[in-house]
mmCIF file of C-alpha atoms in Angstrom:
data_model
loop_
_atom_site.group_PDB
_atom_site.id
_atom_site.type_symbol
_atom_site.label_atom_id
_atom_site.label_comp_id
_atom_site.label_asym_id
_atom_site.label_seq_id
_atom_site.Cartn_x
_atom_site.Cartn_y
_atom_site.Cartn_z
ATOM 1 C CA GLN B 1 67.412 169.347 -113.154
ATOM 2 C CA ILE B 2 68.948 170.987 -116.243
ATOM 3 C CA ASN B 3 66.809 173.180 -118.503
ATOM 4 C CA ARG B 4 67.557 175.225 -121.602
ATOM 5 C CA ASP B 5 65.630 178.433 -122.040
ATOM 6 C CA GLY B 6 65.516 178.788 -125.812
ATOM 7 C CA GLY B 7 64.089 182.316 -125.716
ATOM 8 C CA SER B 8 67.039 183.818 -123.886
ATOM 9 C CA ALA B 9 69.618 181.194 -124.872
ATOM 10 C CA ALA B 10 70.244 180.419 -121.221
ATOM 11 C CA LEU B 11 71.292 177.235 -119.507
ATOM 12 C CA THR B 12 69.510 176.915 -116.164
ATOM 13 C CA LEU B 13 70.107 174.509 -113.323
ATOM 14 C CA GLY B 14 67.411 173.597 -110.800
ATOM 15 C CA ALA B 15 63.653 173.521 -110.928
ATOM 16 C CA SER B 16 63.446 177.172 -109.875
ATOM 17 C CA GLN B 17 66.221 178.251 -112.236
ATOM 18 C CA ASP B 18 68.481 178.876 -109.237
ATOM 19 C CA PHE B 19 71.583 178.943 -111.451
ATOM 20 C CA ARG B 20 71.764 180.281 -115.033
ATOM 21 C CA LEU B 21 74.462 180.581 -117.679
ATOM 22 C CA TYR B 22 73.725 182.898 -120.596
ATOM 23 C CA HIS B 23 75.273 185.443 -122.969
ATOM 24 C CA ASP B 24 74.113 189.005 -123.654
ATOM 25 C CA ALA B 25 75.619 192.281 -124.888
ATOM 26 C CA ASN B 26 77.841 192.473 -121.818
ATOM 27 C CA GLY B 27 79.382 189.084 -122.425
ATOM 28 C CA PRO B 28 79.004 185.626 -120.865
ATOM 29 C CA THR B 29 77.078 185.754 -117.615
ATOM 30 C CA ILE B 30 76.765 183.529 -114.542
ATOM 31 C CA PHE B 31 73.674 184.249 -112.451
ATOM 32 C CA SER B 32 72.905 182.594 -109.119
ATOM 33 C CA ASP B 33 69.751 183.154 -107.048
ATOM 34 C CA ASN B 34 68.960 181.472 -103.762
ATOM 35 C CA ASN B 35 65.898 182.759 -101.912
ATOM 36 C CA ASN B 36 66.327 186.277 -103.352
ATOM 37 C CA GLN B 37 70.032 186.373 -102.452
ATOM 38 C CA GLY B 38 72.812 185.782 -104.942
ATOM 39 C CA LEU B 39 75.259 187.272 -107.376
ATOM 40 C CA LYS B 40 75.706 188.052 -111.043
ATOM 41 C CA LEU B 41 79.074 187.553 -112.770
ATOM 42 C CA GLN B 42 79.715 188.941 -116.261
ATOM 43 C CA ILE B 43 82.985 188.006 -117.873
ATOM 44 C CA LYS B 44 83.578 191.119 -120.046
ATOM 45 C CA GLU B 45 83.290 193.313 -116.987
ATOM 46 C CA LEU B 46 83.047 191.735 -113.561
ATOM 47 C CA ASN B 47 79.839 192.996 -111.919
ATOM 48 C CA LEU B 48 78.762 191.748 -108.522
ATOM 49 C CA THR B 49 75.129 192.721 -107.944
ATOM 50 C CA GLU B 50 72.243 191.778 -105.685
ATOM 51 C CA TYR B 51 69.914 189.045 -106.990
ATOM 52 C CA THR B 52 67.846 191.371 -109.225
ATOM 53 C CA GLY B 53 70.956 192.599 -111.025
ATOM 54 C CA ALA B 54 69.734 196.198 -110.721
ATOM 55 C CA THR B 55 72.457 197.564 -108.423
ATOM 56 C CA THR B 56 76.153 196.845 -108.871
ATOM 57 C CA LYS B 57 77.906 196.280 -105.555
ATOM 58 C CA LEU B 58 81.446 195.756 -106.836
ATOM 59 C CA LYS B 59 82.831 196.097 -110.344
ATOM 60 C CA ILE B 60 86.066 195.408 -112.184
ATOM 61 C CA ASP B 61 85.714 197.290 -115.470
ATOM 62 C CA SER B 62 87.273 196.533 -118.851
ATOM 63 C CA SER B 63 90.335 198.635 -117.896
ATOM 64 C CA TYR B 64 90.788 196.494 -114.741
ATOM 65 C CA ARG B 65 89.790 199.298 -112.370
ATOM 66 C CA ILE B 66 88.178 198.120 -109.111
ATOM 67 C CA LEU B 67 85.048 200.134 -108.329
ATOM 68 C CA LYS B 68 82.951 199.906 -105.158
ATOM 69 C CA GLY B 69 79.805 202.039 -105.155
ATOM 70 C CA LEU B 70 80.434 203.136 -108.754
ATOM 71 C CA THR B 71 79.720 201.725 -112.194
ATOM 72 C CA THR B 72 81.891 204.299 -113.991
ATOM 73 C CA ALA B 73 85.301 205.371 -112.683
ATOM 74 C CA ARG B 74 85.670 208.960 -111.456
ATOM 75 C CA GLY B 75 88.350 211.119 -113.096
ATOM 76 C CA ASN B 76 87.449 214.703 -112.163
ATOM 77 C CA PHE B 77 90.328 215.340 -109.776
ATOM 78 C CA ALA B 78 91.599 218.905 -110.022
ATOM 79 C CA ASN B 79 95.239 218.024 -110.678
ATOM 80 C CA ASN B 80 94.297 215.290 -113.158
ATOM 81 C CA THR B 81 94.225 217.294 -116.406
ATOM 82 C CA SER B 82 94.348 214.143 -118.551
ATOM 83 C CA GLY B 83 91.231 212.741 -116.871
ATOM 84 C CA VAL B 84 92.854 209.397 -116.041
ATOM 85 C CA GLU B 85 90.926 207.494 -113.367
ATOM 86 C CA TYR B 86 92.574 205.895 -110.339
ATOM 87 C CA GLY B 87 92.768 202.098 -110.316
ATOM 88 C CA VAL B 88 90.849 201.500 -107.067
ATOM 89 C CA GLN B 89 87.879 203.678 -106.134
ATOM 90 C CA ILE B 90 85.437 203.435 -103.201
ATOM 91 C CA GLU B 91 82.402 205.698 -102.914
ATOM 92 C CA GLY B 92 79.320 205.730 -100.730
ATOM 93 C CA THR B 93 76.780 207.914 -98.992
ATOM 94 C CA SER B 94 77.746 206.859 -95.458
ATOM 95 C CA ALA B 95 80.893 206.277 -93.433
ATOM 96 C CA ILE B 96 80.235 202.538 -93.637
ATOM 97 C CA ASP B 97 79.994 202.494 -97.428
ATOM 98 C CA ALA B 98 82.854 204.955 -98.042
ATOM 99 C CA GLY B 99 85.256 203.707 -95.386
ATOM 100 C CA LEU B 100 88.210 201.325 -95.325
ATOM 101 C CA SER B 101 89.179 199.211 -92.319
ATOM 102 C CA ILE B 102 92.449 197.293 -91.847
ATOM 103 C CA ILE B 103 92.709 195.354 -88.576
ATOM 104 C CA ARG B 104 95.306 192.859 -87.379
ATOM 105 C CA ASN B 105 94.430 190.295 -84.731
ATOM 106 C CA SER B 106 97.449 188.688 -83.064
ATOM 107 C CA ASN B 107 98.678 188.114 -79.514
ATOM 108 C CA ASP B 108 101.718 190.419 -79.873
ATOM 109 C CA ALA B 109 102.639 194.094 -80.312
ATOM 110 C CA ASN B 110 102.608 193.995 -84.126
ATOM 111 C CA ASP B 111 100.069 195.830 -86.288
ATOM 112 C CA GLY B 112 98.549 195.998 -89.734
ATOM 113 C CA GLY B 113 99.241 198.895 -92.070
ATOM 114 C CA ILE B 114 99.412 200.523 -95.461
ATOM 115 C CA VAL B 115 102.650 200.659 -97.475
ATOM 116 C CA LEU B 116 103.179 203.424 -100.048
ATOM 117 C CA GLY B 117 106.319 202.782 -102.073
ATOM 118 C CA LYS B 118 108.348 203.950 -105.054
ATOM 119 C CA THR B 119 111.123 202.576 -107.274
ATOM 120 C CA ARG B 120 112.637 203.923 -110.498
ATOM 121 C CA ALA B 121 112.067 200.620 -112.283
ATOM 122 C CA THR B 122 110.193 200.706 -115.614
ATOM 123 C CA SER B 123 108.238 197.485 -115.031
ATOM 124 C CA ASN B 124 106.253 195.926 -112.198
ATOM 125 C CA GLY B 125 108.308 194.033 -109.653
ATOM 126 C CA GLY B 126 111.446 196.117 -110.309
ATOM 127 C CA ASN B 127 113.759 197.519 -107.637
ATOM 128 C CA THR B 128 115.691 200.390 -109.235
ATOM 129 C CA VAL B 129 117.028 202.789 -106.591
ATOM 130 C CA VAL B 130 115.215 206.077 -105.947
ATOM 131 C CA GLN B 131 116.911 209.479 -106.037
ATOM 132 C CA ALA B 132 116.858 212.648 -103.948
ATOM 133 C CA GLY B 133 113.696 214.606 -104.694
ATOM 134 C CA ASP B 134 111.573 211.535 -105.455
ATOM 135 C CA ASP B 135 108.187 211.280 -103.723
ATOM 136 C CA LEU B 136 107.721 207.902 -102.047
ATOM 137 C CA GLY B 137 103.990 208.388 -101.565
ATOM 138 C CA ASN B 138 101.344 210.885 -100.588
ATOM 139 C CA ILE B 139 97.968 211.120 -98.866
ATOM 140 C CA THR B 140 95.580 213.677 -100.385
ATOM 141 C CA PHE B 141 92.487 215.272 -98.844
ATOM 142 C CA ALA B 142 90.130 216.622 -101.536
ATOM 143 C CA GLY B 143 86.747 218.331 -101.664
ATOM 144 C CA SER B 144 84.387 219.213 -104.488
ATOM 145 C CA ASP B 145 84.201 222.840 -105.603
ATOM 146 C CA GLY B 146 81.048 222.050 -107.565
ATOM 147 C CA THR B 147 82.888 220.801 -110.637
ATOM 148 C CA THR B 148 86.083 219.032 -109.662
ATOM 149 C CA LEU B 149 87.638 217.587 -106.533
ATOM 150 C CA GLN B 150 90.146 220.239 -105.463
ATOM 151 C CA PHE B 151 93.072 219.260 -103.247
ATOM 152 C CA GLY B 152 92.712 220.838 -99.805
ATOM 153 C CA ALA B 153 95.694 219.263 -98.044
ATOM 154 C CA GLU B 154 98.443 216.708 -98.748
ATOM 155 C CA ILE B 155 101.097 214.742 -96.873
ATOM 156 C CA PHE B 156 104.198 213.758 -98.862
ATOM 157 C CA ALA B 157 107.292 211.653 -98.152
ATOM 158 C CA GLU B 158 110.253 213.053 -100.129
ATOM 159 C CA VAL B 159 113.655 211.360 -100.533
ATOM 160 C CA GLN B 160 116.730 213.398 -99.537
ATOM 161 C CA SER B 161 120.409 213.137 -100.484
ATOM 162 C CA GLY B 162 122.366 210.161 -99.184
ATOM 163 C CA VAL B 163 120.419 207.189 -100.570
ATOM 164 C CA GLY B 164 122.419 203.979 -100.271
ATOM 165 C CA ASN B 165 122.169 200.331 -99.290
ATOM 166 C CA ASP B 166 119.917 200.144 -96.200
ATOM 167 C CA ASP B 167 119.909 203.966 -96.050
ATOM 168 C CA LEU B 168 116.961 206.097 -97.204
ATOM 169 C CA PRO B 169 116.902 209.634 -95.702
ATOM 170 C CA THR B 170 113.389 211.016 -96.177
ATOM 171 C CA ASP B 171 111.504 214.170 -95.191
ATOM 172 C CA LEU B 172 107.791 214.211 -94.305
ATOM 173 C CA ILE B 173 106.039 217.267 -95.795
ATOM 174 C CA PHE B 174 102.633 218.702 -94.897
ATOM 175 C CA LYS B 175 100.872 220.952 -97.425
ATOM 176 C CA THR B 176 97.639 222.961 -97.261
ATOM 177 C CA ASN B 177 95.569 224.970 -99.719
ATOM 178 C CA GLY B 178 95.494 228.657 -98.783
ATOM 179 C CA GLY B 179 92.688 229.484 -101.216
ATOM 180 C CA SER B 180 93.856 228.529 -104.720
ATOM 181 C CA THR B 181 94.007 225.538 -107.063
ATOM 182 C CA SER B 182 97.097 224.040 -105.442
ATOM 183 C CA THR B 183 98.644 223.234 -102.085
ATOM 184 C CA ALA B 184 101.837 224.704 -100.614
ATOM 185 C CA GLU B 185 104.324 223.348 -98.099
ATOM 186 C CA ARG B 186 103.610 224.482 -94.522
ATOM 187 C CA LEU B 187 105.487 222.046 -92.283
ATOM 188 C CA ARG B 188 108.451 219.731 -92.873
ATOM 189 C CA ILE B 189 109.848 217.082 -90.554
ATOM 190 C CA ARG B 190 113.375 216.562 -91.850
ATOM 191 C CA SER B 191 115.129 213.209 -92.023
ATOM 192 C CA ASP B 192 117.297 214.143 -89.012
ATOM 193 C CA GLY B 193 114.235 214.993 -86.873
ATOM 194 C CA ALA B 194 114.442 218.793 -87.199
ATOM 195 C CA MET B 195 111.239 220.655 -88.067
ATOM 196 C CA SER B 196 110.614 223.747 -90.198
ATOM 197 C CA ALA B 197 107.460 225.736 -90.929
ATOM 198 C CA LYS B 198 106.729 227.905 -93.975
ATOM 199 C CA ARG B 199 104.256 230.722 -94.491
ATOM 200 C CA SER B 200 104.409 233.690 -96.881
ATOM 201 C CA ALA B 201 103.359 236.095 -94.115
ATOM 202 C CA GLY B 202 105.829 234.558 -91.642
ATOM 203 C CA ALA B 203 105.591 231.165 -89.981
ATOM 204 C CA SER B 204 103.709 230.932 -86.692
ATOM 205 C CA LEU B 205 102.970 228.336 -84.016
ATOM 206 C CA GLU B 206 99.933 228.679 -81.779
ATOM 207 C CA LEU B 207 99.557 226.918 -78.433
ATOM 208 C CA LEU B 208 95.944 227.285 -77.311
ATOM 209 C CA ARG B 209 94.349 226.015 -74.110
ATOM 210 C CA ASN B 210 91.307 223.967 -75.147
ATOM 211 C CA THR B 211 89.333 224.577 -71.940
ATOM 212 C CA ALA B 212 88.265 227.723 -70.114
ATOM 213 C CA THR B 213 90.613 228.891 -67.381
ATOM 214 C CA THR B 214 89.272 228.625 -63.843
ATOM 215 C CA GLY B 215 91.981 230.406 -61.851
ATOM 216 C CA THR B 216 94.311 233.375 -62.185
ATOM 217 C CA THR B 217 97.528 231.422 -62.838
ATOM 218 C CA ASP B 218 96.406 228.604 -65.133
ATOM 219 C CA VAL B 219 98.876 227.289 -67.719
ATOM 220 C CA LEU B 220 97.996 228.455 -71.252
ATOM 221 C CA GLY B 221 100.750 226.658 -73.147
ATOM 222 C CA GLN B 222 104.329 225.474 -72.839
ATOM 223 C CA VAL B 223 107.379 224.395 -74.781
ATOM 224 C CA ILE B 224 109.502 221.797 -72.985
ATOM 225 C CA PHE B 225 113.129 220.910 -73.683
ATOM 226 C CA GLY B 226 114.635 217.664 -72.470
ATOM 227 C CA SER B 227 116.627 214.532 -73.208
ATOM 228 C CA SER B 228 115.086 211.084 -73.485
ATOM 229 C CA ASN B 229 118.186 209.399 -71.996
ATOM 230 C CA TRP B 230 118.329 211.588 -68.871
ATOM 231 C CA ASP B 231 115.326 213.592 -67.774
ATOM 232 C CA SER B 232 112.233 214.406 -69.802
ATOM 233 C CA SER B 233 112.252 218.073 -68.782
ATOM 234 C CA THR B 234 115.421 220.160 -68.349
ATOM 235 C CA ALA B 235 114.126 223.554 -69.504
ATOM 236 C CA ALA B 236 110.778 225.097 -70.431
ATOM 237 C CA ILE B 237 109.022 228.222 -71.654
ATOM 238 C CA ILE B 238 105.562 228.453 -70.100
ATOM 239 C CA SER B 239 102.720 230.935 -70.521
ATOM 240 C CA TYR B 240 100.442 231.504 -67.509
ATOM 241 C CA GLN B 241 97.254 233.458 -67.115
ATOM 242 C CA ASP B 242 98.303 236.663 -65.374
ATOM 243 C CA GLY B 243 95.270 237.591 -63.327
ATOM 244 C CA ALA B 244 92.353 238.392 -65.629
ATOM 245 C CA LYS B 245 91.395 235.980 -68.425
ATOM 246 C CA ASP B 246 92.663 238.357 -71.133
ATOM 247 C CA LYS B 247 96.167 238.657 -69.628
ATOM 248 C CA GLY B 248 99.138 236.353 -69.893
ATOM 249 C CA ALA B 249 102.677 236.122 -68.534
ATOM 250 C CA LEU B 250 105.663 234.368 -70.114
ATOM 251 C CA THR B 251 108.097 232.470 -67.899
ATOM 252 C CA PHE B 252 111.444 230.816 -68.585
ATOM 253 C CA HIS B 253 112.527 227.795 -66.543
ATOM 254 C CA THR B 254 115.800 225.858 -66.299
ATOM 255 C CA GLN B 255 117.008 222.906 -64.243
ATOM 256 C CA ALA B 256 120.260 223.016 -62.264
ATOM 257 C CA ALA B 257 119.854 219.490 -60.847
ATOM 258 C CA ILE B 258 117.450 216.631 -61.366
ATOM 259 C CA GLY B 259 116.173 216.700 -57.783
ATOM 260 C CA PRO B 260 114.209 219.961 -57.617
ATOM 261 C CA GLY B 261 113.235 219.857 -61.294
ATOM 262 C CA ILE B 262 112.863 222.937 -63.471
ATOM 263 C CA GLN B 263 112.740 226.287 -61.698
ATOM 264 C CA GLU B 264 111.440 229.658 -62.872
ATOM 265 C CA ARG B 265 114.314 232.021 -63.721
ATOM 266 C CA LEU B 266 112.750 234.862 -65.726
ATOM 267 C CA ARG B 267 109.196 236.192 -65.939
ATOM 268 C CA ILE B 268 107.774 238.741 -68.375
ATOM 269 C CA THR B 269 104.483 239.936 -66.915
ATOM 270 C CA SER B 270 101.378 240.949 -68.854
ATOM 271 C CA ASP B 271 102.198 244.668 -68.440
ATOM 272 C CA GLY B 272 105.746 244.270 -69.838
ATOM 273 C CA GLY B 273 107.580 244.107 -66.525
ATOM 274 C CA MET B 274 110.429 241.641 -66.066
ATOM 275 C CA ARG B 275 111.597 239.694 -63.035
ATOM 276 C CA LEU B 276 114.796 237.670 -62.738
ATOM 277 C CA GLN B 277 114.923 235.134 -59.910
ATOM 278 C CA LYS B 278 117.130 232.383 -58.563
ATOM 279 C CA SER B 279 116.093 230.172 -55.658
ATOM 280 C CA ASP B 280 119.572 229.091 -54.520
ATOM 281 C CA GLY B 281 121.463 232.398 -54.717
ATOM 282 C CA ASN B 282 121.455 235.927 -56.067
ATOM 283 C CA GLY B 283 119.913 236.500 -59.484
ATOM 284 C CA ASN B 284 122.399 237.784 -62.033
ATOM 285 C CA PHE B 285 122.164 239.300 -65.502
ATOM 286 C CA THR B 286 125.240 239.453 -67.734
ATOM 287 C CA ILE B 287 125.828 241.600 -70.822
ATOM 288 C CA SER B 288 128.892 240.281 -72.629
ATOM 289 C CA ARG B 289 130.722 241.362 -75.786
ATOM 290 C CA ASN B 290 131.499 238.107 -77.598
ATOM 291 C CA ALA B 291 134.806 239.324 -79.042
ATOM 292 C CA SER B 292 138.107 240.733 -77.807
ATOM 293 C CA VAL B 293 138.319 244.528 -77.537
ATOM 294 C CA THR B 294 140.745 246.343 -79.833
ATOM 295 C CA THR B 295 140.561 249.966 -78.692
ATOM 296 C CA THR B 296 140.332 251.965 -75.476
ATOM 297 C CA ASP B 297 136.912 253.303 -74.418
ATOM 298 C CA GLN B 298 135.105 250.740 -76.590
ATOM 299 C CA PRO B 299 131.509 249.888 -75.513
ATOM 300 C CA ILE B 300 131.161 246.322 -74.291
ATOM 301 C CA GLY B 301 127.596 246.454 -72.998
ATOM 302 C CA VAL B 302 124.708 248.936 -73.126
ATOM 303 C CA LEU B 303 121.528 249.373 -71.100
ATOM 304 C CA ASP B 304 119.151 251.954 -72.634
ATOM 305 C CA PHE B 305 116.153 253.761 -71.144
ATOM 306 C CA ALA B 306 113.743 254.952 -73.858
ATOM 307 C CA SER B 307 110.301 256.480 -74.322
ATOM 308 C CA ASN B 308 107.583 257.078 -76.991
ATOM 309 C CA THR B 309 106.649 254.785 -79.857
ATOM 310 C CA ALA B 310 109.940 255.498 -81.613
ATOM 311 C CA HIS B 311 111.757 254.245 -78.494
ATOM 312 C CA THR B 312 113.967 257.307 -78.297
ATOM 313 C CA VAL B 313 116.795 256.697 -75.829
ATOM 314 C CA GLN B 314 116.674 259.248 -73.011
ATOM 315 C CA ALA B 315 119.354 257.763 -70.769
ATOM 316 C CA ARG B 316 122.036 255.101 -71.060
ATOM 317 C CA VAL B 317 124.348 253.064 -68.871
ATOM 318 C CA MET B 318 127.380 251.617 -70.632
ATOM 319 C CA GLY B 319 130.316 249.430 -69.850
ATOM 320 C CA LYS B 320 133.447 250.572 -71.716
ATOM 321 C CA THR B 321 136.942 249.202 -72.012
ATOM 322 C CA LEU B 322 139.690 250.731 -69.936
ATOM 323 C CA GLY B 323 142.341 249.536 -72.336
ATOM 324 C CA THR B 324 142.906 246.751 -74.858
ATOM 325 C CA SER B 325 143.943 244.037 -72.397
ATOM 326 C CA ASN B 326 140.360 242.822 -71.735
ATOM 327 C CA VAL B 327 140.947 243.081 -67.977
ATOM 328 C CA GLY B 328 139.627 246.543 -67.100
ATOM 329 C CA GLY B 329 136.545 248.643 -67.688
ATOM 330 C CA ASP B 330 134.677 251.863 -66.935
ATOM 331 C CA LEU B 331 131.010 252.378 -66.109
ATOM 332 C CA VAL B 332 129.530 255.365 -67.963
ATOM 333 C CA VAL B 333 126.171 257.088 -67.451
ATOM 334 C CA GLU B 334 124.732 259.260 -70.250
ATOM 335 C CA THR B 335 121.578 261.368 -70.276
ATOM 336 C CA ARG B 336 119.781 263.552 -72.786
ATOM 337 C CA ALA B 337 119.044 267.211 -72.067
ATOM 338 C CA ASN B 338 115.742 268.677 -73.265
ATOM 339 C CA GLY B 339 115.986 268.657 -77.045
ATOM 340 C CA GLY B 340 119.632 267.692 -76.921
ATOM 341 C CA SER B 341 121.728 264.600 -77.473
ATOM 342 C CA LEU B 342 123.007 261.895 -75.162
ATOM 343 C CA ASP B 343 126.000 263.182 -73.236
ATOM 344 C CA GLU B 344 128.237 261.583 -70.656
ATOM 345 C CA ARG B 345 127.339 262.705 -67.130
ATOM 346 C CA LEU B 346 129.125 260.225 -64.881
ATOM 347 C CA ARG B 347 132.056 257.839 -65.251
ATOM 348 C CA SER B 348 133.291 255.348 -62.695
ATOM 349 C CA GLN B 349 136.751 254.419 -63.847
ATOM 350 C CA GLY B 350 138.203 250.983 -63.335
ATOM 351 C CA TRP B 351 141.540 252.310 -62.021
ATOM 352 C CA THR B 352 140.060 254.550 -59.275
#
């Protein structure tokens, strides 16, 4: 059944006016209602609403912005001084309404994903090559300060020198906001895999055990060095609890052969003591001058004994050259008299 509602200039289909075509201030409109469920489509601005038309579920506005949960695009981002709104916006009052899910279903190891890209073309569909310093894309984490959405953290991909056919060296940069209106670089993973950290007060790396210790020698943190094509662990620096929960020791481990794995070689205890150890022989400690000697009696290694907060040297053991041939040396012991200076007390000469 086709009816024309002269009062509202609407064309209706069906005895219950299940489908209507009409025109109002917002442009031509298609309205469909089936048992209190349907949609409303306006041509000037695309508005998808529930059957009453009171709440817009999805909107494409006159500037072709896609809005979910909004009827007017948001533009109050802190770095957006011109107030230009982003082209796709999703908002909601729950994780379900404000979330985005991308899932691939296939019987293989492949996945879905998000691609953020950049060219230097001046029109859509172009492919002009990028240059060093160009940002390929970024992910921004923002929070409202009561007026605008300030940027709290960002992840950038930045092109580096060497762009060529099938070659795009790129760094990954992590930025955080230290308490201002902008973010600053804190961590960079370089295109060759190296990493660097930045901080105005000096960069730092914290390794924290996320559970309470239960013993007196629990591992607190470790840095492991290895090779993926040989053995995953060839050297390590490990921190252990050193007795009480507020004490820690630092140990250095190396691997002489793959069989026994890494072995402890040096330990710095919680009270500042040091221990050098070697399981398959005598421990040894070498002090070496990394250059040829040029004069007689030239120091080639020094071991100092000091005290007080200024670390004043009270005694010293030195290795000195016997000549300039790099094949002989003396061992010299110096001590400081009360209020005096360091003076030589004993010399074991290499030729005696």
